[in-house]
């Protein structure tokens, strides 16, 4: 008992421990992971895909906007249309493409984070160094997010610059702020998928299985979730006949259910951020829209609209992280 | 009964009498126990390791060696008991412990696309070594393990033995006070092993570090360890120097080795028969030795007979036959034999205890219960025969 009390770390030990080590371990891991990522094939593939997508979308959408510019002059936030407009030749807007690609990127950078180290046999060696166990997860997450964030930000800047050249329209301060907010939101969204992929990599010992599970979840959410939500809504609040109350209840429930999916959350938030004329992402009744003056929201009002979605995305990320922590801490070092 | 006798013979009760150690032990374990569910991986372990010594942890696979090491590093939490490394509790201050302990895990891996030097650099950074000192140390340890000329090749081009050398270098980078190596020589060729063992010797003597070596390659351990501890089914069943253990386990067994130069017309069978007829000789067994063309026999002696008289008799017989004697030595049991005797004895007593405890009522279910390893079952299967052969 006395021996135990003697060796218990004092607050001074803890403080010195914190200043010398606690801040450093994850940074060392992150620096190494960053170097690995930048030299890796998946980084180059990601860069190539996103770059090509950006160029294609911005080329066709700027074409479209130029053609329609005469009618569209004076329409709000014309510049942001670069990101949202779709043409006949290339039926995806930039943001649509990004929202499709981001989860895949997050999974690609995270699915083998921990189990990869395990199968290389480097995990016991790594954990025998004077770092905390969570430093490994934190460092890897930080490095992955930083790399993806940098690519995303630079590709978005590239699109904006290209559009600037072709359209000759300078974006206003509000447009720039919306763009930045959208990039930040996208980084949060990709962080969620990265955290989820890392959770899989902690919980599932084989990297290939972890990747399959993560992709499977993404596929299920993006393909079937809306279907399931509408079926559930139909069962729980049937839209019988044409009774307006029932219809509204049904629509509300369905929307609430779909908002359980991060994909829906991100898409709603994206639409509200990039299109200032969107005033709500919820169900709008005809009497509410009746005689409403078509106007645009300022950036802070748009941020208020997307706030719940953003908070939900962050919360889901934190949840993935927490579960991954708990599992990793309890795991034996030997597989 | 036999179990408790073994218990008493075990670890802590055997203070450092073999050498003068004024020093405090740098690793101590008291009643250290680790359970996985109902399976006991490490069972009430008591152990002291002193600075400046090489301690060998010997045991078959799954005996609890690695689990013990992981608890020393704070990578696994003991179910009960306590362990102190450099005076620190690894579960409470893992970072301080890990800063002072160099550890080479069993089957250690490296990042294949990085070079050997880059891999070590990562370890150095994780130990927050300053850049200059780190580079110096990396070059030094790479030279020490004989990898200096391959240091800047990617690890994926290394052979398994080279990886193992790199692993030893990796454990040395942080300039540890304590070095824990788990099966460090498995994949290294014999000459390399000699070099590595020599390196370990020099490190221990030069810097006074404590080296804990877990291995099942007994002949290597025998040549380098100051003391060894024999692990079996989670228990440390004996601790001591190789000589002490030899006396303890081979006390009533004596053997002499006889070698005769092979000439074209020597009749091996006849000589064997002649040796067998000498007084005090119980059994004769031809024992080919590598390296020479001689004929060798191992003679097992009657414990009651005088060994020196037997040797004299053998010598006279050989001379009388006009043969050229090349070897006539007394052999002590090798670590290999000690180990087998110790482990089998332990498993046999363990098996018997288990069989006895399950006899009333439900038969053998308990011993088969939730025991992932086959140790228990093998023990009870071996029980009866071992019981017969066991000496009291």
XYZ file of C-alpha atoms in Angstrom:
727
model
C 0.000 0.000 0.000
C 2.725 2.409 1.000
C 4.823 1.385 -1.953
C 1.942 2.110 -4.245
C 1.428 5.514 -2.726
C 5.076 6.357 -3.147
C 5.123 5.638 -6.841
C 1.866 7.347 -7.630
C 2.702 10.222 -9.980
C 2.481 13.638 -8.387
C 0.837 16.525 -10.190
C 4.316 17.745 -11.020
C 5.096 14.493 -12.804
C 1.889 14.767 -14.699
C 2.597 18.317 -15.809
C 6.132 17.526 -16.920
C 4.834 14.428 -18.621
C 2.317 16.520 -20.464
C 4.725 19.194 -21.593
C 7.473 16.854 -22.712
C 5.492 14.064 -24.224
C 1.769 14.216 -24.413
C 1.772 16.915 -27.045
C 4.498 15.319 -29.057
C 3.628 11.698 -29.594
C 0.712 12.246 -31.924
C 2.625 14.868 -33.852
C 5.452 12.462 -34.551
C 2.973 9.833 -35.690
C 1.156 12.411 -37.811
C 4.369 13.660 -39.420
C 5.352 10.134 -40.396
C 1.881 9.320 -41.711
C 1.809 12.562 -43.664
C 5.085 11.700 -45.375
C 3.733 8.231 -46.125
C 0.493 9.631 -47.550
C 2.116 12.211 -49.786
C 4.361 9.566 -51.340
C 1.625 6.954 -51.575
C -0.215 5.854 -54.680
C -3.609 6.503 -53.157
C -2.666 10.149 -52.757
C -1.770 10.444 -56.426
C -4.925 8.630 -57.487
C -7.028 10.882 -55.304
C -5.342 13.980 -56.657
C -5.816 12.841 -60.250
C -9.486 11.929 -59.826
C -10.446 15.071 -57.974
C -8.416 17.255 -60.322
C -9.993 15.764 -63.437
C -13.462 15.982 -61.931
C -12.883 19.580 -61.020
C -11.676 20.544 -64.464
C -14.515 18.714 -66.237
C -17.254 20.126 -64.045
C -15.948 23.646 -64.082
C -15.491 23.561 -67.864
C -19.042 22.472 -68.582
C -20.730 24.536 -65.908
C -18.909 27.689 -66.913
C -19.933 27.009 -70.505
C -23.514 26.792 -69.381
C -23.341 29.887 -67.263
C -21.772 31.911 -70.072
C -24.512 30.857 -72.453
C -27.174 31.831 -69.971
C -25.316 34.792 -68.532
C -27.370 37.356 -70.372
C -30.599 36.177 -68.785
C -28.997 35.311 -65.557
C -27.285 38.632 -64.995
C -28.339 40.022 -61.697
C -29.267 36.650 -60.290
C -27.829 36.180 -56.821
C -24.517 34.455 -56.229
C -23.879 33.743 -59.860
C -20.349 32.714 -59.075
C -21.420 29.883 -56.793
C -23.343 28.376 -59.662
C -20.030 27.134 -60.919
C -20.298 24.575 -58.204
C -23.942 23.688 -58.505
C -24.983 23.901 -62.137
C -25.272 20.784 -64.255
C -25.093 20.532 -67.986
C -26.239 17.956 -70.531
C -22.785 16.697 -71.458
C -21.612 16.280 -67.903
C -24.558 15.727 -65.608
C -22.787 16.255 -62.275
C -22.228 19.528 -60.510
C -18.889 19.915 -58.741
C -20.375 19.643 -55.275
C -22.336 16.548 -56.239
C -19.190 14.894 -57.432
C -17.345 15.861 -54.297
C -20.094 14.620 -52.018
C -19.957 11.329 -53.881
C -16.178 11.008 -53.735
C -15.495 12.255 -50.190
C -16.734 9.197 -48.283
C -14.685 6.951 -50.546
C -11.619 9.088 -49.930
C -12.143 9.016 -46.180
C -12.483 5.234 -46.220
C -9.480 4.837 -48.502
C -7.264 6.771 -46.101
C -8.471 5.095 -42.934
C -9.445 1.483 -43.463
C -5.966 0.069 -42.807
C -4.769 2.545 -40.186
C -4.482 0.191 -37.228
C -4.907 -3.276 -38.666
C -2.290 -2.416 -41.279
C 0.232 -1.786 -38.513
C -0.916 -4.983 -36.901
C -0.354 -7.099 -39.980
C 3.018 -5.462 -40.634
C 4.003 -6.384 -37.092
C 4.878 -2.779 -36.338
C 2.133 -2.191 -33.795
C 3.831 -3.825 -30.769
C 7.029 -1.997 -31.616
C 5.190 1.295 -31.974
C 3.300 0.883 -28.706
C 6.516 -0.020 -26.880
C 7.743 3.510 -27.520
C 6.978 6.214 -24.981
C 3.712 7.408 -26.495
C 0.126 6.953 -25.434
C -2.024 4.535 -27.310
C -4.421 7.239 -28.450
C -1.479 9.133 -29.962
C -1.451 6.499 -32.679
C -5.104 7.027 -33.576
C -4.935 10.797 -33.192
C -1.797 11.139 -35.262
C -3.143 9.012 -38.058
C -6.466 10.834 -38.080
C -4.785 14.241 -38.112
C -2.477 13.267 -40.965
C -5.280 11.789 -43.051
C -7.563 14.749 -42.519
C -4.791 17.218 -43.267
C -3.919 15.551 -46.557
C -7.525 15.285 -47.705
C -8.283 18.807 -46.528
C -5.333 20.221 -48.420
C -6.347 18.465 -51.620
C -9.954 19.507 -51.272
C -9.112 23.123 -50.535
C -6.648 23.369 -53.397
C -9.010 21.720 -55.869
C -11.799 24.076 -54.828
C -9.474 27.036 -55.215
C -8.501 25.701 -58.617
C -12.137 25.505 -59.680
C -12.755 29.018 -58.436
C -9.716 30.371 -60.245
C -10.604 28.620 -63.466
C -14.149 29.879 -63.241
C -12.902 33.358 -62.597
C -10.888 33.243 -65.792
C -13.660 31.829 -67.945
C -16.567 33.761 -66.515
C -14.928 37.045 -65.749
C -17.114 37.440 -62.693
C -15.439 38.287 -59.419
C -16.983 36.569 -56.435
C -18.258 38.769 -53.656
C -17.179 38.469 -50.056
C -20.316 36.490 -49.307
C -19.562 34.029 -52.086
C -16.041 33.493 -50.822
C -17.295 33.022 -47.278
C -19.806 30.438 -48.514
C -17.111 28.624 -50.397
C -14.882 28.504 -47.347
C -17.746 27.372 -45.146
C -18.527 24.640 -47.638
C -14.904 23.446 -47.680
C -14.864 23.355 -43.882
C -18.125 21.428 -43.842
C -16.742 19.007 -46.407
C -13.649 18.448 -44.280
C -15.868 17.678 -41.304
C -17.820 15.268 -43.477
C -14.732 13.499 -44.757
C -13.469 13.424 -41.161
C -16.569 11.468 -40.225
C -15.858 8.844 -42.859
C -12.203 8.782 -41.941
C -13.101 8.245 -38.293
C -15.546 5.532 -39.274
C -12.957 3.800 -41.436
C -10.472 3.970 -38.577
C -13.053 2.498 -36.245
C -13.364 -0.386 -38.708
C -9.584 -0.700 -38.841
C -9.440 -0.978 -35.059
C -12.333 -3.369 -34.670
C -11.666 -5.614 -37.668
C -8.337 -7.384 -37.806
C -8.078 -7.798 -41.572
C -7.678 -4.664 -43.648
C -9.592 -6.071 -46.612
C -12.565 -6.959 -44.419
C -12.488 -3.536 -42.787
C -12.520 -1.861 -46.203
C -15.435 -4.014 -47.352
C -17.445 -3.261 -44.236
C -16.810 0.468 -44.512
C -17.709 0.547 -48.225
C -20.722 -1.601 -47.519
C -22.031 0.831 -44.949
C -21.505 3.734 -47.320
C -23.247 1.889 -50.147
C -26.165 0.902 -47.949
C -26.582 4.451 -46.694
C -26.372 6.063 -50.098
C -28.506 3.553 -52.007
C -31.061 2.131 -49.652
C -31.378 4.490 -46.770
C -33.889 6.843 -48.384
C -35.951 3.895 -49.518
C -35.978 2.415 -46.047
C -36.827 5.808 -44.550
C -39.824 6.279 -46.818
C -41.013 2.730 -46.172
C -40.694 3.250 -42.433
C -42.434 6.601 -42.640
C -45.207 4.976 -44.651
C -45.619 2.314 -41.999
C -45.425 4.572 -38.968
C -47.317 7.594 -40.300
C -49.251 6.387 -43.314
C -50.171 9.116 -45.750
C -53.708 7.802 -46.056
C -55.859 9.433 -48.713
C -55.290 13.092 -49.205
C -55.660 14.338 -45.656
C -53.166 17.216 -45.465
C -52.211 16.532 -41.834
C -51.348 12.934 -42.593
C -49.347 13.924 -45.647
C -47.390 16.496 -43.700
C -46.753 14.082 -40.827
C -45.582 11.480 -43.289
C -43.227 13.880 -45.037
C -41.840 15.202 -41.750
C -41.160 11.730 -40.418
C -39.512 10.666 -43.618
C -37.241 13.681 -43.559
C -36.340 13.128 -39.935
C -35.497 9.540 -40.661
C -33.307 10.378 -43.637
C -31.471 12.882 -41.473
C -30.102 9.974 -39.497
C -27.813 9.392 -42.448
C -24.714 11.579 -42.641
C -25.067 11.619 -46.407
C -28.406 13.410 -46.145
C -27.052 15.777 -43.524
C -24.161 16.762 -45.722
C -26.275 17.201 -48.832
C -28.802 19.384 -47.036
C -26.069 21.519 -45.591
C -24.314 21.814 -48.946
C -27.435 22.955 -50.728
C -28.162 25.557 -48.076
C -24.605 26.844 -48.099
C -24.046 27.070 -51.844
C -27.507 28.357 -52.708
C -28.408 31.532 -50.814
C -32.034 31.317 -51.877
C -32.573 28.143 -49.865
C -34.169 29.251 -46.657
C -34.872 25.981 -44.966
C -34.017 22.345 -45.445
C -37.208 21.142 -43.796
C -40.672 20.528 -45.118
C -42.242 23.665 -46.541
C -46.022 23.910 -46.673
C -47.723 25.761 -49.527
C -49.211 28.292 -47.137
C -45.758 29.064 -45.792
C -44.360 29.634 -49.266
C -47.433 31.553 -50.393
C -46.643 35.115 -51.215
C -43.177 34.798 -49.762
C -40.864 37.299 -51.379
C -38.136 35.447 -53.262
C -34.980 36.719 -51.643
C -31.625 35.447 -50.587
C -30.183 34.782 -47.187
C -27.027 36.371 -45.929
C -24.159 34.047 -45.101
C -24.774 34.139 -41.358
C -28.422 33.226 -41.899
C -27.396 30.332 -44.109
C -24.959 29.186 -41.458
C -27.815 29.196 -38.966
C -29.803 26.960 -41.310
C -27.009 24.409 -41.607
C -25.898 24.584 -37.975
C -27.866 21.532 -36.803
C -26.513 19.452 -39.666
C -22.942 20.520 -38.965
C -23.291 19.763 -35.269
C -24.775 16.361 -36.054
C -21.858 15.545 -38.364
C -19.331 16.519 -35.708
C -21.218 14.497 -33.109
C -21.175 11.403 -35.324
C -17.431 11.841 -35.855
C -16.834 12.104 -32.129
C -18.955 9.009 -31.588
C -16.904 6.983 -34.077
C -13.752 8.198 -32.384
C -14.958 7.349 -28.914
C -15.897 3.816 -29.899
C -12.576 3.344 -31.688
C -10.701 4.564 -28.589
C -12.518 2.253 -26.250
C -11.970 -0.777 -28.458
C -8.312 0.051 -29.071
C -7.558 0.605 -25.385
C -9.031 -2.747 -24.469
C -7.327 -4.645 -27.238
C -4.375 -6.845 -26.546
C -1.223 -5.727 -28.262
C -0.784 -9.157 -29.722
C -3.375 -9.951 -32.344
C 2.634 -31.804 -2.572
C 5.265 -31.775 -5.255
C 3.780 -28.563 -6.616
C 4.263 -26.692 -3.412
C 7.829 -27.932 -3.171
C 8.447 -26.496 -6.608
C 6.791 -23.287 -5.549
C 9.187 -22.880 -2.744
C 12.133 -23.606 -4.946
C 10.990 -20.873 -7.290
C 12.194 -17.339 -7.910
C 12.262 -14.766 -5.191
C 13.267 -17.187 -2.502
C 16.574 -17.653 -4.263
C 18.497 -14.520 -3.548
C 21.451 -13.465 -5.600
C 23.999 -15.737 -4.056
C 25.687 -16.726 -7.276
C 27.429 -13.410 -7.774
C 28.053 -10.508 -5.500
C 25.244 -8.127 -6.284
C 25.140 -5.139 -4.085
C 22.725 -3.603 -6.565
C 19.000 -3.413 -6.278
C 17.014 -5.433 -8.789
C 15.884 -3.295 -11.725
C 12.912 -5.482 -12.537
C 10.878 -7.083 -9.794
C 7.660 -9.025 -10.025
C 5.689 -10.174 -7.013
C 2.718 -12.474 -7.340
C 2.212 -11.247 -10.893
C -0.859 -12.869 -12.410
C -2.629 -12.441 -15.716
C -5.930 -14.131 -16.465
C -7.698 -14.239 -19.810
C -11.193 -15.229 -18.794
C -10.641 -18.377 -16.783
C -7.328 -19.130 -18.436
C -4.315 -18.195 -16.373
C -1.569 -17.007 -18.693
C 0.830 -16.003 -15.936
C 0.414 -17.459 -12.501
C 1.812 -15.764 -9.354
C 5.143 -14.887 -10.851
C 8.026 -13.783 -8.633
C 11.110 -12.557 -10.414
C 14.136 -10.317 -9.898
C 16.407 -9.116 -12.648
C 19.532 -7.173 -11.733
C 21.433 -4.561 -13.671
C 24.422 -5.995 -15.455
C 23.031 -9.463 -15.928
C 21.540 -11.429 -18.766
C 18.448 -13.221 -17.661
C 16.974 -15.902 -19.869
C 13.257 -16.593 -19.819
C 12.820 -20.079 -21.180
C 9.639 -21.834 -21.955
C 7.593 -23.486 -24.668
C 5.234 -21.452 -26.825
C 2.280 -20.183 -24.834
C 4.025 -20.581 -21.487
C 3.455 -16.910 -20.646
C 6.804 -15.371 -21.553
C 5.455 -12.698 -23.859
C 2.526 -11.915 -21.564
C 4.995 -11.340 -18.736
C 7.020 -9.000 -20.904
C 3.938 -7.064 -21.985
C 3.011 -6.539 -18.346
C 6.505 -5.237 -17.648
C 6.026 -2.669 -20.406
C 2.585 -1.616 -19.273
C 1.107 -2.901 -22.535
C -1.023 -5.385 -20.661
C -2.529 -4.900 -17.255
C -1.857 -7.515 -14.563
C -4.930 -9.162 -13.094
C -3.233 -9.136 -9.717
C 0.193 -8.830 -8.197
C 2.648 -6.149 -9.022
C 5.618 -5.475 -11.211
C 8.212 -2.710 -10.911
C 10.542 -1.703 -13.666
C 13.297 0.699 -12.655
C 11.249 1.311 -9.532
C 8.194 2.386 -11.535
C 4.792 0.795 -11.909
C 4.316 0.224 -15.652
C 0.534 0.388 -15.496
C 0.640 3.809 -13.886
C 3.664 5.369 -15.550
C 3.944 3.548 -18.855
C 5.725 6.369 -20.641
C 8.527 6.635 -18.103
C 9.000 2.895 -18.192
C 8.924 2.698 -21.967
C 11.458 5.505 -22.204
C 13.980 3.347 -20.357
C 13.181 -0.062 -21.797
C 14.252 -1.178 -25.246
C 11.907 -3.892 -26.456
C 12.154 -6.184 -29.422
C 8.813 -7.960 -29.840
C 8.535 -11.470 -31.110
C 8.346 -11.310 -34.915
C 8.831 -7.540 -35.026
C 7.856 -5.813 -38.255
C 9.052 -2.678 -39.996
C 7.591 -0.317 -42.549
C 8.617 -2.028 -45.770
C 8.831 1.053 -47.976
C 11.093 2.928 -45.585
C 14.789 2.231 -45.305
C 16.286 0.680 -42.221
C 17.646 4.040 -41.186
C 14.265 5.759 -41.669
C 12.567 3.116 -39.558
C 15.017 3.728 -36.740
C 14.634 7.482 -37.169
C 10.916 7.126 -36.496
C 11.637 5.250 -33.283
C 14.168 7.903 -32.279
C 11.596 10.652 -32.840
C 8.970 8.798 -30.871
C 11.489 8.780 -28.044
C 11.967 12.522 -28.585
C 15.693 12.259 -29.149
C 17.305 15.405 -30.471
C 18.026 15.152 -34.182
C 21.832 15.207 -33.940
C 22.114 12.609 -31.186
C 19.536 10.489 -32.938
C 21.520 10.344 -36.188
C 24.701 9.448 -34.305
C 23.001 6.750 -32.306
C 21.304 5.301 -35.382
C 24.616 4.990 -37.198
C 26.235 3.443 -34.133
C 23.587 0.807 -33.529
C 23.330 -0.040 -37.225
C 27.064 -0.677 -37.243
C 26.795 -2.697 -34.052
C 24.281 -5.098 -35.558
C 26.181 -5.267 -38.832
C 23.704 -3.434 -41.028
C 25.747 -0.317 -41.762
C 26.110 -1.062 -45.467
C 22.431 -1.874 -45.973
C 21.049 0.908 -43.813
C 19.764 2.949 -46.722
C 18.007 0.130 -48.531
C 14.312 -0.339 -48.134
C 13.352 -2.837 -45.473
C 11.315 -4.839 -48.005
C 14.610 -5.934 -49.560
C 15.919 -7.278 -46.233
C 16.057 -10.945 -45.345
C 14.327 -12.108 -42.208
C 17.604 -12.313 -40.340
C 18.435 -8.753 -41.331
C 15.064 -7.612 -40.084
C 15.796 -9.235 -36.792
C 19.120 -7.431 -36.570
C 17.302 -4.225 -37.363
C 14.908 -5.064 -34.550
C 17.770 -5.324 -32.099
C 19.120 -2.014 -33.390
C 15.647 -0.546 -32.956
C 15.547 -1.607 -29.323
C 18.977 -0.047 -28.782
C 18.272 3.320 -30.392
C 16.830 4.852 -27.260
C 19.939 3.886 -25.288
C 17.958 1.825 -22.797
C 18.791 0.819 -19.243
C 16.837 -2.358 -19.712
C 16.711 -4.419 -22.854
C 13.951 -6.941 -23.384
C 14.362 -9.181 -26.388
C 11.645 -11.653 -27.302
C 13.095 -14.459 -29.438
C 15.872 -12.251 -30.816
C 17.839 -14.897 -32.678
C 15.222 -17.128 -34.272
C 15.939 -16.275 -37.893
C 19.596 -15.326 -37.681
C 22.238 -17.667 -39.070
C 24.673 -19.343 -36.637
C 27.540 -16.937 -37.245
C 25.172 -14.010 -36.904
C 23.818 -15.455 -33.666
C 27.333 -15.670 -32.260
C 27.862 -12.023 -33.217
C 24.565 -10.967 -31.683
C 25.206 -12.819 -28.447
C 28.650 -11.297 -28.318
C 27.123 -7.869 -28.845
C 24.656 -8.472 -26.038
C 27.460 -9.559 -23.733
C 29.427 -6.431 -24.494
C 26.401 -4.205 -23.971
C 25.649 -5.745 -20.628
C 29.246 -5.641 -19.457
C 30.059 -2.254 -20.903
C 26.983 -0.319 -19.934
C 25.673 -2.382 -17.074
C 22.218 -2.691 -18.619
C 19.907 -5.509 -17.664
C 18.997 -7.863 -20.484
C 15.951 -10.023 -20.380
C 15.993 -12.619 -23.101
C 12.955 -14.736 -23.862
C 13.723 -17.714 -26.021
C 13.148 -21.338 -26.693
C 16.522 -21.782 -28.391
C 18.203 -23.246 -25.383
C 21.761 -23.817 -26.540
C 22.067 -20.131 -27.417
C 20.621 -19.017 -24.136
C 22.875 -21.389 -22.264
C 25.997 -19.826 -23.643
C 25.059 -16.253 -22.856
C 22.753 -16.106 -19.849
C 23.906 -15.479 -16.308
C 20.692 -16.833 -14.937
C 17.690 -18.499 -16.484
C 14.101 -18.908 -15.409
C 12.098 -21.822 -16.699
C 8.503 -21.125 -17.580
C 5.841 -23.732 -17.923
C 2.097 -23.223 -18.278
C 2.215 -19.734 -16.791
C 4.429 -20.577 -13.839
C 8.069 -19.839 -13.353
C 9.103 -23.242 -12.106
C 12.774 -22.648 -11.515
C 15.369 -19.924 -11.480
C 19.118 -20.090 -11.258
C 22.317 -20.207 -13.233
C 22.621 -23.005 -15.765
C 25.051 -24.820 -13.457
C 22.726 -24.565 -10.497
C 19.850 -25.909 -12.501
C 22.016 -28.708 -13.822
C 22.814 -29.721 -10.271
C 19.216 -29.448 -9.215
C 17.783 -31.451 -12.090
C 20.592 -33.758 -13.000
C 21.996 -34.468 -9.567
C 21.656 -38.228 -9.689
C 22.420 -38.600 -13.307
C 25.954 -38.795 -14.525
C 27.288 -39.414 -17.925
C 30.714 -39.585 -19.463
C 31.662 -39.094 -23.045
C 34.259 -41.317 -24.670
C 35.847 -40.633 -28.051
C 38.176 -42.855 -30.037
C 40.017 -42.027 -33.222
C 38.480 -43.930 -36.092
C 41.008 -46.073 -37.920
C 40.159 -48.099 -41.068
C 39.797 -51.321 -39.150
C 38.172 -50.209 -35.923
C 35.057 -52.186 -35.106
C 32.622 -49.766 -33.573
C 30.238 -52.444 -32.281
C 33.018 -54.313 -30.538
C 34.297 -51.209 -28.790
C 30.754 -50.338 -27.737
C 30.318 -53.768 -26.218
C 33.659 -53.492 -24.458
C 32.686 -50.143 -22.966
C 29.386 -51.556 -21.801
C 31.164 -54.294 -19.938
C 33.100 -51.863 -17.730
C 32.087 -51.660 -14.055
C 29.525 -49.008 -13.219
C 28.343 -48.513 -16.808
C 24.582 -48.839 -17.168
C 24.102 -47.961 -20.807
C 26.172 -47.130 -23.855
C 24.902 -45.016 -26.655
C 26.831 -44.031 -29.781
C 26.789 -40.255 -30.031
C 28.025 -38.868 -33.335
C 29.595 -35.476 -32.925
C 29.817 -33.047 -35.736
C 33.188 -31.801 -36.812
C 35.419 -34.772 -36.174
C 35.681 -38.224 -37.705
C 35.931 -39.871 -34.320
C 33.714 -42.517 -32.831
C 31.968 -41.238 -29.742
C 29.872 -42.889 -27.103
C 27.918 -41.557 -24.192
C 28.094 -43.837 -21.161
C 25.389 -43.584 -18.548
C 26.728 -44.507 -15.150
C 25.160 -46.208 -12.206
C 24.545 -43.427 -9.684
C 25.920 -45.624 -6.938
C 29.197 -46.375 -8.709
C 32.209 -44.156 -8.373
C 32.595 -42.076 -11.472
C 36.361 -41.753 -11.264
C 36.824 -45.503 -10.969
C 34.693 -46.061 -14.016
C 36.705 -43.532 -15.927
C 39.923 -45.226 -14.942
C 38.502 -48.572 -16.043
C 37.424 -47.180 -19.401
C 40.835 -45.636 -19.916
C 42.596 -48.922 -19.191
C 40.293 -50.824 -21.525
C 40.892 -48.418 -24.391
C 44.641 -48.498 -23.921
C 44.643 -52.268 -23.682
C 42.886 -52.461 -27.024
C 45.498 -50.227 -28.605
C 43.001 -47.533 -29.519
C 43.730 -43.827 -29.621
C 41.634 -41.953 -27.099
C 40.432 -38.528 -28.236
C 37.916 -37.695 -25.560
C 37.062 -38.736 -22.054
C 34.924 -36.178 -20.287
C 32.234 -35.921 -17.745
C 29.191 -34.112 -19.109
C 26.672 -32.200 -17.128
C 23.163 -32.283 -18.481
C 22.594 -29.647 -21.137
C 20.078 -26.916 -20.624
C 17.952 -28.768 -23.111
C 17.749 -31.795 -20.823
C 17.266 -29.693 -17.703
C 14.482 -27.889 -19.395
C 12.730 -30.999 -20.550
C 13.029 -32.621 -17.147
C 11.762 -29.501 -15.434
C 8.839 -28.827 -17.746
C 7.730 -32.430 -17.946
C 7.995 -32.795 -14.205
C 5.958 -29.652 -13.730
C 3.290 -30.636 -16.227
C 3.075 -34.104 -14.717
C 2.498 -32.830 -11.206
C 0.107 -30.246 -12.531
C -1.799 -32.885 -14.458
C -1.997 -35.119 -11.419
C -3.328 -32.342 -9.247
C -5.984 -31.620 -11.806
C -7.011 -35.219 -12.218
C -7.300 -35.590 -8.500
C -9.413 -32.497 -8.075
C -11.864 -33.605 -10.723
C -12.232 -37.175 -9.568
C -15.219 -36.737 -7.300
C -18.268 -35.980 -9.397
C -18.003 -34.609 -12.895
C -15.023 -36.474 -14.245
C -12.470 -34.619 -16.314
C -14.533 -31.630 -17.355
C -12.575 -29.119 -15.335
C -9.240 -29.830 -16.881
C -10.746 -29.650 -20.358
C -12.881 -26.642 -19.442
C -12.186 -23.273 -20.966
C -8.528 -23.749 -21.502
C -7.466 -22.490 -24.877
C -4.053 -24.083 -24.862
C -3.556 -27.801 -24.901
C -1.179 -27.736 -21.957
C -3.647 -28.943 -19.397
C -4.970 -31.756 -21.471
C -1.573 -32.862 -22.558
C -0.470 -32.824 -18.960
C -3.252 -35.033 -17.786
C -2.716 -37.388 -20.680
C 0.902 -37.580 -19.801
C 0.138 -37.798 -16.126
C 0.117 -41.547 -15.422
C 3.237 -42.433 -17.363
C 5.170 -39.498 -15.996
C 4.046 -40.442 -12.523
C 5.544 -43.880 -12.935
C 8.869 -42.592 -14.101
C 9.083 -39.782 -11.623
C 11.750 -39.922 -9.000
C 11.104 -38.870 -5.464
